[in-house]
Tab-separated table of C-alpha atoms in Angstrom:
chain	number	residue	atom	x	y	z
H	79	GLY	CA	96.570	92.776	65.620
H	80	ALA	CA	97.599	94.907	68.607
H	81	GLN	CA	94.121	95.875	69.750
H	82	ASP	CA	93.890	96.770	73.391
H	83	GLY	CA	96.706	97.694	75.749
H	84	VAL	CA	94.185	97.691	78.516
H	85	GLN	CA	96.326	98.692	81.507
H	86	LEU	CA	99.834	100.246	81.579
H	87	ALA	CA	102.504	100.788	84.194
H	88	ALA	CA	105.717	102.556	83.301
H	89	LEU	CA	108.740	103.397	85.402
H	90	ASP	CA	109.733	107.075	85.560
H	91	ASP	CA	113.177	106.224	84.308
H	92	GLY	CA	111.694	104.846	81.075
H	93	GLY	CA	113.497	101.472	81.302
H	94	PHE	CA	110.522	99.113	81.394
H	95	VAL	CA	106.776	99.184	80.642
H	96	VAL	CA	104.367	96.500	81.743
H	97	PHE	CA	100.895	96.177	80.260
H	98	SER	CA	97.928	93.867	79.853
H	99	SER	CA	96.551	93.089	76.347
H	100	SER	CA	94.462	90.719	74.378
H	101	ALA	CA	96.355	91.436	71.142
H	102	THR	CA	97.160	88.466	69.001
H	103	ASN	CA	100.477	89.652	67.601
H	104	LEU	CA	102.496	89.837	70.767
H	105	PRO	CA	105.081	87.158	71.825
H	106	GLY	CA	103.442	84.002	73.285
H	107	SER	CA	99.970	85.398	72.822
H	108	ASP	CA	97.165	82.819	73.464
H	109	GLY	CA	94.627	85.157	75.002
H	110	PRO	CA	94.571	87.960	77.539
H	111	GLY	CA	97.920	88.468	79.244
H	112	ILE	CA	100.530	90.600	80.921
H	113	TYR	CA	103.602	91.699	79.012
H	114	LEU	CA	106.930	93.364	79.973
H	115	ARG	CA	108.629	95.640	77.462
H	116	ASP	CA	112.317	96.281	77.980
H	117	LEU	CA	112.702	99.588	76.135
H	118	ALA	CA	116.530	99.464	75.982
H	119	ALA	CA	116.621	95.991	74.544
H	120	GLY	CA	113.561	96.393	72.374
H	121	LYS	CA	112.172	93.139	73.702
H	122	THR	CA	108.622	92.221	74.764
H	123	THR	CA	108.048	89.167	77.017
H	124	ARG	CA	104.744	87.558	78.043
H	125	VAL	CA	104.914	87.170	81.841
H	126	SER	CA	101.553	85.588	82.465
H	127	THR	CA	100.505	82.123	81.435
H	128	GLY	CA	97.169	80.536	80.627
H	129	ARG	CA	93.995	82.225	79.562
H	130	ARG	CA	92.796	83.710	82.863
H	131	MET	CA	92.005	87.387	83.129
H	132	THR	CA	95.011	89.362	84.393
H	133	LEU	CA	94.879	92.935	85.739
H	134	ASP	CA	96.798	95.717	87.355
H	135	PRO	CA	100.405	94.919	86.501
H	136	VAL	CA	103.327	96.538	88.336
H	137	VAL	CA	107.059	96.174	87.524
H	138	ALA	CA	110.134	96.227	89.840
H	139	ARG	CA	112.456	99.228	89.044
H	140	ASN	CA	115.197	96.855	87.867
H	141	GLY	CA	112.789	94.848	85.654
H	142	THR	CA	113.445	91.568	87.377
H	143	ALA	CA	109.900	90.944	88.566
H	144	VAL	CA	106.326	91.802	87.677
H	145	ALA	CA	103.398	91.486	90.003
H	146	PHE	CA	99.763	91.344	88.846
H	147	THR	CA	96.247	90.245	89.776
H	148	ILE	CA	94.725	87.035	88.356
H	149	VAL	CA	90.928	86.610	88.405
H	150	VAL	CA	90.118	83.052	89.440
H	151	ASP	CA	86.910	81.348	90.603
H	152	GLY	CA	85.034	84.543	91.253
H	153	GLY	CA	87.870	85.912	93.384
H	154	SER	CA	91.354	87.226	92.688
H	155	ARG	CA	94.901	86.286	93.490
H	156	ILE	CA	98.284	88.032	93.198
H	157	ALA	CA	100.973	86.523	90.995
H	158	VAL	CA	104.710	87.393	90.479
H	159	TRP	CA	106.809	86.708	87.390
H	160	HIS	CA	110.561	86.420	87.814
H	161	ALA	CA	112.846	87.413	84.932
H	162	ASP	CA	115.851	85.314	86.114
H	163	THR	CA	113.905	82.041	85.822
H	164	ASN	CA	111.122	83.247	83.450
H	165	THR	CA	108.634	81.622	85.884
H	166	THR	CA	105.476	82.810	87.510
H	167	GLU	CA	104.509	82.048	91.112
H	168	TRP	CA	100.766	82.074	91.074
H	169	ALA	CA	99.945	81.846	94.750
H	170	SER	CA	103.099	82.130	96.754
H	171	VAL	CA	102.724	85.897	97.250
H	172	GLU	CA	99.508	85.498	99.169
H	173	THR	CA	100.423	82.662	101.484
H	174	GLY	CA	100.744	82.904	105.226
H	175	SER	CA	104.223	82.414	106.768
H	176	SER	CA	103.342	78.788	107.397
H	177	GLY	CA	102.513	78.184	103.752
H	178	GLN	CA	98.703	78.173	103.705
H	179	LEU	CA	96.916	79.814	100.715
H	180	ALA	CA	94.897	82.990	101.304
H	181	ASN	CA	91.256	82.237	102.077
H	182	GLY	CA	89.985	85.578	100.613
H	183	ARG	CA	90.321	87.907	97.683
H	184	SER	CA	93.732	89.573	97.112
H	185	ASP	CA	94.580	92.484	94.803
H	186	ASP	CA	96.136	95.982	94.617
H	187	ALA	CA	99.723	94.733	94.298
H	188	SER	CA	102.743	96.978	94.596
H	189	ILE	CA	106.355	95.744	94.204
H	190	SER	CA	109.666	96.837	95.722
H	191	ASP	CA	112.393	98.304	93.445
H	192	ASP	CA	114.381	95.017	93.653
H	193	GLY	CA	111.341	92.764	93.180
H	194	THR	CA	111.750	90.921	96.506
H	195	ARG	CA	108.769	92.300	98.435
H	196	ILE	CA	105.127	92.616	97.294
H	197	ALA	CA	102.557	94.736	99.150
H	198	PHE	CA	98.922	93.837	98.513
H	199	THR	CA	95.479	94.038	99.961
H	200	SER	CA	93.444	90.964	100.978
H	201	THR	CA	90.258	89.989	102.754
H	202	ALA	CA	91.838	86.729	103.789
H	203	LYS	CA	91.604	85.753	107.417
H	204	ASN	CA	94.606	83.420	107.539
H	205	LEU	CA	97.614	85.348	106.209
H	206	ALA	CA	98.984	86.722	109.441
H	207	PRO	CA	98.357	86.517	113.175
H	208	GLY	CA	95.831	89.039	114.402
H	209	GLN	CA	93.764	89.170	111.222
H	210	SER	CA	90.559	87.222	111.454
H	211	SER	CA	87.908	89.790	110.443
H	212	GLY	CA	87.767	89.146	106.682
H	213	VAL	CA	87.976	92.946	106.196
H	214	LYS	CA	90.441	94.216	103.562
H	215	ALA	CA	93.890	94.787	105.069
H	216	VAL	CA	97.379	95.490	103.725
H	217	TYR	CA	100.122	92.877	103.786
H	218	VAL	CA	103.744	92.651	102.667
H	219	ARG	CA	105.132	89.357	101.365
H	220	ASP	CA	108.945	88.954	101.534
H	221	LEU	CA	109.685	86.547	98.669
H	222	VAL	CA	113.214	85.846	99.925
H	223	ALA	CA	112.391	85.174	103.635
H	224	LYS	CA	108.980	83.632	102.633
H	225	THR	CA	107.151	85.645	105.253
H	226	THR	CA	103.844	87.547	105.182
H	227	THR	CA	103.354	90.500	107.459
H	228	LEU	CA	100.139	92.361	108.338
H	229	VAL	CA	101.033	96.048	107.957
H	230	SER	CA	97.677	97.724	108.397
H	231	GLU	CA	94.903	96.833	110.743
H	232	PRO	CA	91.531	96.837	109.026
H	233	ALA	CA	89.172	99.589	110.100
H	234	LYS	CA	86.886	98.608	112.872
H	235	ALA	CA	83.168	99.443	112.672
H	236	TYR	CA	81.736	101.327	115.634
H	237	GLU	CA	78.122	101.816	116.378
H	238	VAL	CA	77.049	105.467	116.373
H	239	GLY	CA	76.236	106.798	119.859
H	240	SER	CA	78.286	104.183	121.739
């Protein structure tokens, strides 16, 4: 049965709700997953695949994309589901502009209204020029231009008294 809507994100206009659940009576359920509910159409769609733990879903205002965190191999990755193709890009959000996968943990996704840009945090050292510390920083991935931009410098540690 519908047991545990663990995390929920709803748009203020009430058009879409995205949530994570382990319920067994939802469409496509084969374990924990992320679901998008279109309130106007009365339709629920599973947007994550596989049996990996998925967390922190966020939905684009127009309902065309959902971003969420996937727990993998002791770390985490950001994934994006696209409504137009009903496909999920598991790693493309957290790749550097030259295509390399992030070499650190990524989470805390936020999505633009039109679903074309994802902001997220990562400890990766290889996503953008100038970031080599391994300290959590904020990035924006443009899914159309296929670019990743460092938008916040990680805090630098200073020795007291220096």
